[in-house]
Structure formats: C-alpha cells, structure tokens
Coordinates of C-alpha atoms in Angstrom, one line a residue:
M283 CA 15.0 -1.0 -15.1
S284 CA 11.3 -0.8 -14.2
F285 CA 9.5 -1.3 -10.9
N286 CA 8.6 -5.0 -12.0
D287 CA 12.1 -6.3 -13.1
D288 CA 13.5 -5.0 -9.9
F289 CA 10.7 -6.2 -7.5
Q290 CA 11.2 -9.3 -9.2
H291 CA 15.0 -9.7 -8.7
L292 CA 14.6 -8.5 -5.2
T293 CA 11.8 -10.5 -3.9
G294 CA 11.8 -13.7 -6.8
N295 CA 7.9 -12.9 -7.9
P296 CA 6.4 -10.6 -9.9
P297 CA 4.3 -7.9 -8.4
F298 CA 0.7 -7.5 -8.0
P299 CA -1.3 -4.3 -9.0
W300 CA -1.2 -3.3 -5.1
Q301 CA 2.6 -3.4 -4.8
R302 CA 3.0 -1.5 -7.7
A303 CA 0.0 1.2 -6.6
L304 CA 1.7 1.4 -3.3
Y305 CA 5.5 1.8 -4.4
Q306 CA 4.1 4.8 -6.6
K307 CA 2.3 6.3 -3.8
F308 CA 5.4 6.2 -1.6
I309 CA 7.4 8.5 -4.1
S310 CA 4.7 10.8 -4.8
D311 CA 5.7 14.3 -3.6
S312 CA 2.7 14.4 -1.4
Q313 CA 2.9 14.5 2.8
D314 CA 0.1 11.8 2.6
N315 CA 2.3 9.6 0.7
I316 CA 2.6 6.9 3.0
P317 CA -0.8 5.3 4.4
A318 CA -1.9 5.2 7.8
S319 CA -3.7 1.6 7.2
C320 CA -2.8 -1.1 4.7
N321 CA -5.9 -3.6 4.6
L322 CA -5.0 -6.3 2.4
P323 CA -6.5 -9.8 2.4
T324 CA -4.2 -12.7 3.7
G325 CA -2.2 -14.7 1.2
L326 CA -1.2 -11.6 -0.9
G327 CA 2.1 -10.8 0.3
K328 CA 2.0 -8.1 2.6
T329 CA 5.5 -8.7 4.1
S330 CA 6.5 -7.2 0.6
V331 CA 5.9 -3.6 2.2
V332 CA 9.4 -4.0 3.2
A333 CA 10.8 -4.6 -0.3
I334 CA 9.0 -1.9 -2.0
W335 CA 10.0 0.3 1.0
L336 CA 13.8 -0.4 0.2
M337 CA 13.2 0.5 -3.5
A338 CA 11.3 3.6 -3.0
M339 CA 14.2 4.6 -0.3
A340 CA 16.7 4.0 -3.0
N341 CA 15.0 6.1 -5.5
R342 CA 13.8 8.6 -3.4
P343 CA 15.4 8.9 -0.1
D344 CA 13.9 12.4 0.4
L345 CA 10.6 10.8 0.8
M346 CA 11.3 7.6 2.7
P347 CA 12.0 7.5 6.5
R348 CA 15.6 5.8 6.8
R349 CA 14.4 2.6 9.6
L350 CA 11.8 0.6 9.0
V351 CA 10.9 -1.4 12.1
Y352 CA 8.3 -4.4 11.3
V353 CA 6.6 -5.2 14.6
V354 CA 4.2 -8.7 15.2
N355 CA 3.0 -10.1 18.3
R356 CA 4.0 -13.4 16.7
R357 CA 7.7 -14.7 17.3
T358 CA 7.0 -17.5 14.6
V359 CA 6.3 -14.5 12.4
V360 CA 9.0 -12.1 13.8
D361 CA 11.3 -15.2 12.5
Q362 CA 9.6 -15.5 9.0
T363 CA 9.8 -12.2 8.5
T364 CA 13.7 -12.2 8.9
S365 CA 14.2 -14.9 6.6
E366 CA 12.6 -13.0 4.2
V367 CA 14.6 -9.8 4.5
E368 CA 17.3 -11.9 4.3
K369 CA 16.7 -13.3 1.2
Y370 CA 16.0 -9.2 0.1
R371 CA 19.5 -8.9 1.2
T372 CA 21.2 -11.6 -0.7
N373 CA 19.4 -10.8 -3.6
L374 CA 20.5 -7.2 -3.5
D375 CA 24.2 -8.3 -4.2
S376 CA 22.8 -9.5 -7.6
D377 CA 24.4 -7.7 -11.0
A378 CA 20.9 -7.1 -11.5
L379 CA 20.3 -4.7 -8.8
K380 CA 23.6 -2.7 -8.8
P381 CA 22.6 0.1 -9.3
M382 CA 19.7 0.1 -6.4
R383 CA 22.9 -1.2 -3.7
V384 CA 25.1 1.6 -5.2
Q385 CA 22.0 4.1 -4.1
L386 CA 21.6 2.6 -1.0
A387 CA 25.1 2.2 0.0
G388 CA 25.3 6.4 -1.0
L389 CA 23.2 7.1 2.1
C390 CA 25.8 5.3 4.6
A391 CA 27.9 7.7 6.4
L392 CA 30.0 5.2 7.7
P393 CA 32.5 3.2 5.3
F394 CA 32.0 -0.3 4.3
I395 CA 34.4 -3.2 5.5
E396 CA 34.6 -6.3 3.8
K397 CA 33.4 -9.2 6.6
D398 CA 35.3 -12.5 5.7
G399 CA 36.3 -11.6 2.3
K400 CA 32.8 -10.4 1.4
P401 CA 31.5 -6.4 1.0
V402 CA 29.0 -5.6 4.1
S403 CA 25.4 -4.9 2.5
P404 CA 24.5 -1.5 2.8
L405 CA 20.9 -2.4 4.4
A406 CA 21.1 -3.3 7.7
L407 CA 19.0 -6.3 9.5
S408 CA 18.6 -6.6 13.3
T409 CA 16.1 -8.8 15.0
L410 CA 14.8 -8.0 18.4
R411 CA 12.8 -10.7 19.8
G412 CA 13.2 -12.4 23.7
Q413 CA 15.8 -15.0 22.8
F414 CA 17.4 -13.2 19.9
A415 CA 20.7 -11.0 20.9
D416 CA 20.5 -7.7 19.0
N417 CA 23.4 -7.4 16.3
R418 CA 23.3 -4.1 16.8
E419 CA 23.7 -3.1 12.8
W420 CA 20.3 -1.2 13.2
S421 CA 22.0 1.6 15.5
A422 CA 25.6 1.7 14.2
D423 CA 25.1 3.9 11.9
P424 CA 22.0 6.3 12.0
A425 CA 22.4 7.0 8.4
R426 CA 22.6 3.5 7.1
P427 CA 18.8 1.8 5.7
A428 CA 18.0 -0.7 8.2
V429 CA 15.0 -3.2 8.8
I430 CA 14.2 -3.9 12.5
V431 CA 12.0 -6.9 13.2
G432 CA 10.3 -7.3 16.7
T433 CA 7.6 -8.1 18.7
V434 CA 5.6 -5.3 20.4
D435 CA 7.5 -5.6 23.7
M436 CA 11.0 -5.2 22.8
I437 CA 10.1 -2.5 19.9
G438 CA 7.5 -1.0 22.1
S439 CA 9.4 -0.9 25.3
R440 CA 12.1 1.1 23.7
L441 CA 9.8 3.6 22.0
L442 CA 8.8 4.7 25.6
F443 CA 12.5 4.6 27.1
S444 CA 12.0 1.5 28.7
G445 CA 14.2 -1.1 26.2
Y446 CA 14.1 -4.7 27.9
G447 CA 17.2 -5.8 28.6
V448 CA 18.9 -2.0 27.4
G449 CA 21.2 0.0 30.1
F450 CA 20.0 3.0 31.0
K451 CA 22.7 4.9 28.6
G452 CA 21.3 2.9 25.6
K453 CA 17.5 3.8 26.5
P454 CA 17.6 7.3 25.0
L455 CA 19.4 5.9 21.8
H456 CA 17.2 2.9 20.8
A457 CA 14.2 5.3 21.6
G458 CA 15.4 8.0 19.0
F459 CA 16.5 5.1 16.4
L460 CA 13.1 3.6 16.8
G461 CA 11.0 7.0 17.6
Q462 CA 12.5 9.4 14.6
D463 CA 13.2 8.8 11.2
V464 CA 11.1 5.6 10.9
L465 CA 8.5 3.5 9.1
L466 CA 6.9 1.4 11.5
V467 CA 4.7 -0.9 10.1
H468 CA 2.4 -2.8 12.4
D469 CA 1.2 -6.0 11.1
E470 CA -2.0 -7.9 12.7
A471 CA -2.3 -4.8 14.2
H472 CA -5.8 -6.0 15.2
L473 CA -4.4 -8.2 17.7
E474 CA -3.1 -5.4 19.7
A475 CA -5.3 -2.6 20.0
A476 CA -3.5 -1.2 22.8
F477 CA 0.0 -0.8 21.0
Q478 CA -1.8 0.6 17.9
Q479 CA -3.6 3.4 20.0
L480 CA -0.2 3.9 21.9
L481 CA 1.3 4.0 18.5
T482 CA -1.4 6.4 17.1
S483 CA -0.7 8.7 20.2
I484 CA 3.0 8.7 19.9
E485 CA 2.3 10.1 16.2
D486 CA 0.2 12.9 17.4
E487 CA 2.6 14.0 20.2
Q488 CA 5.3 14.4 18.1
R489 CA 3.2 16.6 15.4
V490 CA 1.8 18.7 18.6
G491 CA 5.1 18.9 20.2
E492 CA 7.0 20.3 16.6
R493 CA 3.8 22.5 16.1
S494 CA 4.4 21.9 12.2
Q495 CA 3.8 18.8 9.8
N496 CA 7.4 19.0 8.6
G497 CA 9.3 20.1 11.9
P498 CA 13.1 20.2 12.3
C499 CA 13.4 15.8 12.5
P500 CA 11.7 13.4 10.5
K501 CA 8.9 11.7 12.6
L502 CA 7.6 8.3 12.8
R503 CA 5.2 7.3 10.5
V504 CA 2.6 4.1 11.0
I505 CA 1.3 1.9 8.8
E506 CA -1.6 -0.3 10.4
L507 CA -1.2 -3.6 8.3
S508 CA -4.0 -6.2 8.6
A509 CA -6.1 -8.7 7.0
T510 CA -9.0 -8.0 9.5
A511 CA -8.6 -4.2 10.6
R512 CA -10.6 -3.4 13.6
H513 CA -11.7 -0.2 12.2
E514 CA -12.6 0.6 8.6
E515 CA -11.6 4.5 9.0
N516 CA -11.0 6.7 11.5
A517 CA -11.9 10.5 11.0
T518 CA -9.7 11.7 13.6
R519 CA -6.3 11.2 11.9
E520 CA -5.2 13.7 9.3
R521 CA -3.4 11.9 6.6
V522 CA -5.0 9.3 3.7
L523 CA -6.2 6.1 6.0
N524 CA -6.6 3.6 4.3
F525 CA -4.9 1.6 1.2
G526 CA -6.4 -1.7 -0.4
L527 CA -7.4 -3.9 -3.2
T528 CA -8.3 -1.9 -6.6
D529 CA -10.5 -3.1 -9.2
E530 CA -7.1 -3.6 -11.1
D531 CA -6.2 -5.9 -8.2
R532 CA -9.2 -7.8 -8.6
A533 CA -9.2 -8.4 -12.5
D534 CA -5.5 -9.5 -11.6
P535 CA -5.7 -13.6 -12.3
K536 CA -3.4 -14.3 -9.5
V537 CA -5.1 -11.9 -7.6
K538 CA -8.5 -13.5 -8.4
E539 CA -7.3 -16.9 -8.0
R540 CA -6.3 -16.1 -4.0
V541 CA -9.4 -13.8 -3.2
E542 CA -12.0 -16.1 -4.5
A543 CA -10.4 -19.5 -3.5
T544 CA -12.6 -22.2 -2.9
K545 CA -13.4 -22.8 1.0
V546 CA -16.4 -24.7 1.6
L547 CA -17.6 -24.1 5.1
K548 CA -19.8 -26.6 7.0
I549 CA -21.0 -25.1 10.7
V550 CA -21.2 -28.2 13.0
P551 CA -23.2 -28.0 16.2
V552 CA -22.7 -30.4 19.3
A553 CA -24.4 -30.6 22.7
D554 CA -21.3 -28.8 24.9
E555 CA -18.1 -27.6 24.7
K556 CA -16.6 -30.8 26.0
Q557 CA -17.9 -32.7 23.3
S558 CA -16.2 -30.3 20.6
A559 CA -12.4 -32.2 20.8
E560 CA -13.6 -35.3 20.3
K561 CA -15.9 -34.3 17.3
I562 CA -12.8 -32.0 15.6
A563 CA -10.7 -35.1 16.0
E564 CA -13.5 -37.3 14.2
I565 CA -14.2 -34.9 11.4
A566 CA -10.3 -34.4 11.2
L567 CA -10.1 -38.0 10.5
D568 CA -12.5 -38.0 8.0
R569 CA -10.8 -35.3 6.0
G570 CA -7.4 -37.0 6.1
R571 CA -9.2 -40.1 3.8
D572 CA -9.8 -40.6 0.4
A573 CA -13.4 -41.6 -0.7
G574 CA -12.7 -45.6 -0.6
G575 CA -11.9 -44.9 3.5
Q576 CA -8.4 -45.0 2.8
S577 CA -5.3 -42.5 4.0
S578 CA -5.4 -39.6 1.5
N579 CA -1.8 -37.3 1.1
A580 CA -4.4 -34.6 2.5
A581 CA -2.5 -31.8 4.9
V582 CA -5.2 -31.2 7.6
L583 CA -4.9 -28.2 10.2
I584 CA -6.7 -28.0 13.0
F585 CA -7.5 -25.0 15.2
V586 CA -8.5 -25.1 19.2
R587 CA -8.2 -22.5 21.5
T588 CA -6.8 -24.2 24.7
I589 CA -3.6 -26.5 25.1
K590 CA -6.3 -29.2 27.0
D591 CA -8.0 -29.4 23.7
V592 CA -4.2 -30.0 21.6
K593 CA -3.8 -32.6 23.7
S594 CA -7.5 -34.4 23.4
V595 CA -7.5 -33.8 19.7
C596 CA -3.9 -35.4 19.4
S597 CA -4.5 -38.1 21.6
R598 CA -7.8 -39.2 19.7
L599 CA -5.9 -39.0 16.3
T600 CA -3.3 -41.3 17.2
D601 CA -5.7 -43.8 18.7
R602 CA -4.9 -47.6 17.9
K603 CA -8.0 -47.5 15.9
T604 CA -7.5 -44.6 14.0
C605 CA -4.3 -46.2 12.0
V606 CA -3.0 -42.9 12.4
G607 CA 0.9 -42.5 13.7
V608 CA 2.4 -40.2 15.9
D609 CA 4.6 -39.3 13.2
Q610 CA 1.9 -38.0 11.6
V611 CA 0.8 -35.5 13.8
R612 CA 2.3 -32.5 15.3
Q613 CA 1.3 -29.4 17.3
L614 CA 2.0 -25.8 17.2
T615 CA 1.3 -23.7 20.3
G616 CA 2.2 -21.0 22.4
T617 CA 3.9 -23.0 25.0
M618 CA 6.9 -24.5 22.7
R619 CA 10.4 -23.0 23.4
G620 CA 12.6 -20.9 21.2
L621 CA 14.8 -23.6 19.9
E622 CA 11.9 -26.0 19.6
R623 CA 10.1 -24.0 17.5
D624 CA 13.1 -22.8 15.3
K625 CA 13.7 -26.8 14.9
F626 CA 10.1 -27.5 14.3
T627 CA 9.3 -24.8 11.3
K628 CA 12.9 -25.5 9.3
S629 CA 13.3 -29.1 9.5
D630 CA 10.0 -31.2 10.6
P631 CA 8.7 -33.3 7.8
V632 CA 5.2 -33.1 8.8
F633 CA 5.2 -29.5 9.0
M634 CA 6.8 -29.1 5.9
R635 CA 3.6 -30.2 4.4
F636 CA 2.0 -26.8 4.9
L637 CA 4.6 -24.6 3.6
P638 CA 4.9 -23.4 0.2
E639 CA 7.1 -25.5 -1.6
K640 CA 9.4 -22.2 -2.3
S641 CA 9.7 -21.8 1.6
R642 CA 10.5 -26.0 2.0
N643 CA 14.1 -26.9 3.2
T644 CA 15.4 -29.1 0.4
N645 CA 17.1 -31.3 2.8
I646 CA 13.9 -32.5 4.0
V647 CA 11.4 -35.1 2.5
P648 CA 8.0 -34.2 3.5
T649 CA 5.9 -36.8 5.0
S650 CA 3.9 -38.4 2.2
D651 CA 0.8 -39.9 4.2
A652 CA -2.1 -37.5 5.3
V653 CA -0.7 -35.4 7.9
Y654 CA -2.5 -33.2 11.1
L655 CA -0.9 -30.0 12.6
V656 CA -3.1 -28.8 15.9
C657 CA -2.7 -25.4 16.8
T658 CA -3.8 -22.8 19.3
S659 CA -3.6 -19.4 18.3
A660 CA 0.2 -19.3 17.6
G661 CA -0.7 -20.7 14.3
E662 CA -3.5 -18.3 13.5
V663 CA -1.6 -15.1 12.6
G664 CA 1.1 -14.4 10.0
I665 CA 2.5 -17.7 9.6
D666 CA 2.7 -18.8 5.7
I667 CA 1.0 -21.9 5.8
S668 CA -1.7 -23.5 3.7
A669 CA -3.6 -26.7 4.5
D670 CA -6.1 -28.7 2.1
H671 CA -8.5 -28.7 5.0
L672 CA -9.5 -27.5 8.0
V673 CA -11.1 -28.3 11.1
C674 CA -11.6 -25.9 14.7
D675 CA -13.7 -24.8 17.1
L676 CA -15.5 -21.6 17.2
S677 CA -13.9 -18.2 18.3
P678 CA -14.5 -14.7 17.7
F679 CA -14.5 -13.5 14.0
D680 CA -11.2 -12.0 13.5
S681 CA -9.9 -15.4 14.8
M682 CA -11.9 -17.0 12.4
A683 CA -11.0 -14.9 9.5
Q684 CA -7.2 -15.7 10.4
R685 CA -8.0 -19.4 10.5
F686 CA -9.5 -19.4 7.5
G687 CA -6.6 -17.8 6.0
R688 CA -4.8 -20.5 6.4
V689 CA -5.9 -23.2 4.2
N690 CA -6.2 -23.2 0.6
R691 CA -4.2 -20.1 0.6
Y692 CA -3.3 -19.8 -2.8
G693 CA -6.9 -21.2 -4.9
R694 CA -4.6 -23.8 -6.1
Q695 CA -6.7 -27.0 -3.8
P696 CA -10.7 -26.9 -5.5
G697 CA -12.0 -29.4 -2.9
T698 CA -11.2 -27.6 0.5
R699 CA -13.6 -28.0 3.2
I700 CA -13.5 -25.9 6.5
D701 CA -15.6 -27.6 9.3
V702 CA -16.2 -25.3 12.3
V703 CA -17.5 -27.1 15.4
H704 CA -19.8 -25.2 18.3
P705 CA -21.7 -25.9 21.2
Q706 CA -25.3 -25.6 21.0
E707 CA -25.6 -23.4 23.9
I708 CA -22.5 -20.5 24.2
G709 CA -21.6 -19.7 27.7
K710 CA -21.3 -21.1 30.9
K711 CA -24.4 -22.4 33.1
D712 CA -24.5 -21.4 36.7
K713 CA -23.9 -24.7 39.2
K714 CA -26.7 -23.3 41.5
T715 CA -29.5 -22.0 39.3
G716 CA -28.7 -23.5 36.0
E717 CA -28.9 -20.2 34.0
L718 CA -26.7 -19.8 30.8
K719 CA -24.5 -17.0 31.5
A720 CA -21.7 -15.4 28.7
N721 CA -19.1 -13.0 29.1
A722 CA -17.8 -10.7 26.5
F723 CA -15.7 -13.1 24.5
D724 CA -18.8 -15.6 24.4
I725 CA -21.0 -12.9 23.3
S726 CA -18.6 -12.6 19.8
R727 CA -18.7 -16.4 19.5
R728 CA -22.4 -15.8 19.4
K729 CA -22.5 -12.9 17.1
T730 CA -19.6 -14.8 14.6
L731 CA -21.9 -17.8 14.5
V732 CA -24.7 -15.6 13.7
L733 CA -22.7 -13.9 10.8
L734 CA -21.2 -17.2 9.2
G735 CA -24.5 -18.0 8.5
T736 CA -25.1 -15.3 6.4
L737 CA -22.5 -16.0 4.0
P738 CA -23.7 -17.2 0.7
T739 CA -24.7 -20.9 0.6
V740 CA -22.9 -23.1 -1.9
G741 CA -24.8 -26.2 -1.4
E742 CA -27.4 -27.7 1.7
G743 CA -26.2 -26.9 4.7
C744 CA -22.8 -25.3 3.6
F745 CA -21.2 -21.9 3.0
D746 CA -18.7 -19.9 0.9
A747 CA -16.0 -18.9 3.2
S748 CA -13.7 -17.2 0.4
P749 CA -11.5 -14.2 1.2
S750 CA -14.0 -12.4 -1.1
A751 CA -17.3 -13.7 0.7
L752 CA -16.0 -12.8 4.0
S753 CA -15.1 -9.0 2.7
N754 CA -18.3 -8.5 1.4
L755 CA -19.9 -9.3 5.1
S756 CA -21.9 -6.3 7.0
V757 CA -18.2 -4.1 8.2
T758 CA -20.4 -3.3 11.3
A759 CA -21.1 -6.9 12.1
R760 CA -17.7 -8.0 11.7
Q761 CA -16.3 -5.6 13.9
E762 CA -19.1 -6.3 16.5
A763 CA -18.2 -9.7 16.2
F764 CA -14.4 -9.3 17.2
T765 CA -12.6 -10.6 20.1
P766 CA -13.5 -7.9 22.7
A767 CA -10.3 -5.5 23.1
P768 CA -8.7 -5.1 26.3
T769 CA -8.9 -1.9 28.4
I770 CA -6.4 0.9 26.5
L771 CA -5.0 2.8 28.8
P772 CA -4.4 6.7 28.1
T773 CA -1.1 8.5 27.5
S774 CA -0.1 12.3 27.7
D775 CA 2.5 14.2 27.4
I776 CA 3.4 14.3 31.2
L777 CA 3.8 10.1 30.8
F778 CA 5.7 10.5 28.0
D779 CA 8.4 12.7 29.8
A780 CA 8.4 10.9 32.4
W781 CA 9.4 7.7 30.8
S782 CA 12.4 10.0 29.1
M783 CA 13.7 10.8 32.2
T784 CA 16.2 7.9 32.0
S785 CA 18.8 9.2 34.2
I786 CA 16.5 9.0 37.1
R787 CA 17.3 5.1 37.9
E788 CA 15.3 4.7 41.2
E789 CA 11.6 4.7 41.3
M790 CA 9.4 7.7 40.3
P791 CA 6.1 8.6 41.2
G792 CA 4.4 9.2 37.5
R793 CA 6.7 6.5 35.3
P794 CA 4.4 3.1 35.5
D795 CA 5.6 0.2 34.0
V796 CA 5.2 0.3 30.3
A797 CA 3.6 -3.4 29.9
P798 CA -0.2 -1.8 30.5
Y799 CA 0.3 0.6 27.9
L800 CA 1.6 -1.9 25.6
H801 CA -1.1 -4.7 26.0
G802 CA -3.7 -3.1 27.6
L803 CA -5.2 -4.3 30.8
A804 CA -7.3 -8.0 30.2
D805 CA -10.6 -8.4 32.0
D806 CA -9.3 -12.0 32.9
L807 CA -7.6 -12.3 35.9
P808 CA -3.7 -13.0 36.2
Q809 CA -2.8 -16.8 36.5
T810 CA 0.0 -18.3 38.2
S811 CA 1.4 -21.6 36.9
I812 CA 4.4 -23.2 39.1
A813 CA 7.4 -25.7 37.6
W814 CA 8.7 -27.7 40.8
R815 CA 11.9 -29.6 40.0
S816 CA 12.4 -32.8 41.8
E817 CA 16.0 -31.2 42.5
L818 CA 14.7 -29.1 45.1
D819 CA 14.3 -31.9 47.2
L820 CA 17.9 -31.9 47.6
V821 CA 18.0 -28.5 49.4
A822 CA 14.6 -28.5 51.4
H823 CA 16.3 -28.4 54.6
D824 CA 18.2 -25.2 53.5
S825 CA 18.7 -23.0 56.6
N826 CA 17.5 -20.4 54.0
P827 CA 14.0 -21.5 52.7
T828 CA 14.1 -18.5 50.4
R829 CA 17.1 -19.2 48.8
A830 CA 16.3 -23.2 48.3
L831 CA 13.0 -21.6 46.3

C-alpha cells in the first residue's frame, strides 16, 4: 500500500505534504535522516510525528530508533498524546494494516501472549507522569517498538540516572532504555530551554564518548518540535537542522486554510494592570452576544496570567446583570488535580464546545449557549482546542503565539476576533519615587506589544494575526520578545559520570540534584504555600509538635 493509504488507516486523516516529506526523510539512506528541529505552525498535526516514525520503523527498522519518547511539559498534553497513540495502536489491528503489524511483530524478541482473549499489540505504549503508574510495557522487551509519553521531570530524571520513584537498581536500566536507540521528540521545546540544552549536551557527549558517528550502539536522536522555536538555526550542530513547511505545503488547500485562518486582532489599552481583568470580562461578554445583544452560541476563550485574575474574570462573567450562568463558564488552570482535570477534559459539556468534533465524547451533549473557558498558561500549549473568539492579557510573544493558535485553529470561522488588553504603562511603579520599573518579563511584554503593532492592518485599528502573518514578522524581533530564558546550568562528562554511579546510595560530593538541570534556575525567588487542615487542631497538644505538623 502507499504512504497515503497507510497514513490514513493509521491516523484517520489524509496526510499533509510535510508529513509525506518527513517520512521520506526518515527512510532516506543518510546520517541526517532525522532533523534536529521541526518548526511547524499550530493546527497541522505535529503529534503525527509518532505515526510517521511507526511507519518508517515498520519499513526501514535499520534506520529508525527502536523507541520513541514524546516529552511535553503539560500533563494535559501528555494525556492527549497518549490517547492519540492509543488510537494508532487500535487502528494497527485493522486488516488494512496487517502487513505493517506483521513487520513490527517481527522486531520483538519475546513471543506475544494473548491477554483477555486478544493478541498483544507489537507496539508498546507507556505513560510516565506524576499521577500515572508505569505499566512497564516499554521496558519489558528492549527489542519491542515502544512509545513512551511523559513530562520533562519524569523523562529527564530517568535520563540522568535519577528517575523519580525508581529504585537504585532500576535507574541505570531506565537511563539505558531512554538514552540509547531512542528518538526523543521534545514538543513545545521553547517552553523548556534548559531541558532542550540538556538533550543537546547528552547527544554531543554520546558522540564524543564513542569517537565516531555510528559507534557500537544506536544513539539518542532528538527532534525539537515547536511552532515558536527560540532559535531558527544553530550552526554548531552537525546534522541538518530545520524541517518546516515547503511551497507544496503552502499550496495545499487544507494547509492554506489553517495557515491563513482569519484572526482579526484588536489591541485594547487600559489605565493600569488592575483594570485588565474587568476589561477582559467586559469584552468577552460582548463576544458572546450576537449583533442584537442576545446570547449567541459562541465559544469564547480567555487567557490571563494569574489565578487571581481567573477568579476575577469568572466572577464578573457570572454577575447577575450579565445573564450568564455558572454552567456556561469553566476554568482551566495548572492547579487542577489530575482526577478533576481528566474528568473535565473528557466529560464536561462546556469544554466539549472547544474540542474538534472528532475528539468529543459522543455521550456528552455540548452546551448550546455562549460558553467561556478561562485559562492560565495551562491551556496555552499543545492542547487541541479551538475557540471562536479570544480575549487575553498581554504576555511575551511566544506565549501570545500559542494563545492565538487556540482560536479558529482550522480556519473555518470567518468572524474570529482576538482582543489583547494591556496596561498603558507596563511595569511596576516604585512606591517611594513613583519611577516605573520593568523586569525582564515586562520588557519582553513591551517588545511584544510593539511587535504586534507591526502586523498587517485589516481595517481601522485592527491587525491580521493569522499564523502566516505571525511567521512573516522579523525573526530577531520575535526572539527578543520571547519569555526570558532561565539560567541554564552547564553539564560535563564528570557530571554525567557522577549521576551514573547509582550503586552509591549515600550523599556524594559532585553529584547535584538533577531538577535545576531539567528546568534551569528561575530569577524569581521561591514561594511557599501552606495548607492548614482544621483537623490539625485536634492534635495541637501532642507532646511532639513535629508530629502534629
């Protein structure tokens, strides 16, 4: 069968030109067959890199790493990616894909045993995140093709022989499985600059250590996957760097529909930061009404940077005077517990309105009135939602680009509006001198505001915020307006050796905690939150006060 047929049977969708091109690159007889970076606009199916790897693995196992590790720093996206790969695994059982299934099964070392009367798939699938137990499929048979989906902490700690929740005997095993014969796809890599630099260091160290390109063992290969990459090029890397849209992609009707999707941007100033939440709620309410002032069936997405603003916006939306019920408004924040988040994304009738129809729970009837989803950055990245309108505060450019990607995602809404609310003076005034001071984050916001003002105009006071228009902005100006990167700690062969000494279980000089190397060092001071339960009063008179706490 052809690539187009196999891809459609596996994913349920016909391929875009870039997906065919990436497959051809994967199976090419070249040391550069795996690009270091894939810079693709949002809404064009970046997750399908997993399906493309699987097809290449079946046809050219000599060229493809045996395991694919998909890393992203949002737990919601980890769950969505796992669900997508589960769909691939289900579709792999179809008669149309039997040849592929047979080829993959031939790569496994251990025989398959039927489970509950059904044959075990030749593709292992495991999810590694804080609240998920490891099903160990990926580590039971090293020869079995496997997809491991996880967070930066869970994957990164294992790569550095320090797996969270892993015993000292299992740490080197996990490091070996994740660091050798692996294609690691780092999704939304711009969010974790420190982790991306760490991956680059591991790749380089493997090459130096083996003193040859091929070496005795298949190495770690990394793809930096992002719609808003921090660096367009890196001349120090040895292999072909960038993979992106071609002229053929831009001429494809579906790609063109999404890349040139109508998104009319309005920049709205307010007197100061304190008025932003009120203005955002006011505009959102207007976007949820039709021309006659009556409630429409619009799905309005709202982004703010703080939990306090989320609560303020929700309170204003559901005020008695607005005629908006609490059943029309939902929140999506990083503070949601895993169980609550899972239930919310799979069965909430308001959230269903923001999902594409193919991803909706068919047992849930979506709300038909105007709906409002109020988010912090937890909703910015990777999550497959698409709203009719967007209202948000001002953040650095990389964050803004992600927010814009969650509205009119598929280019089928001709009247989409984006409203960005910002204070006239960005920064904080010194209480004594009254002088306006701006930290690095505020400076990035200022540069973003200037950058947005250079977009093509589409009417009085409005701008074109389509993916195509954003990509045509100056590369240098975009990168200067990004969220300030954390301080990235350097690694060395000495550090890697120290982390690998897992048989030494005591404190060891020169073996630091791995967390700062995964996320970098933030400039902000750490904050501590204390939750005090009323039951503690019952043990307040305990003779051992430490035990009472």
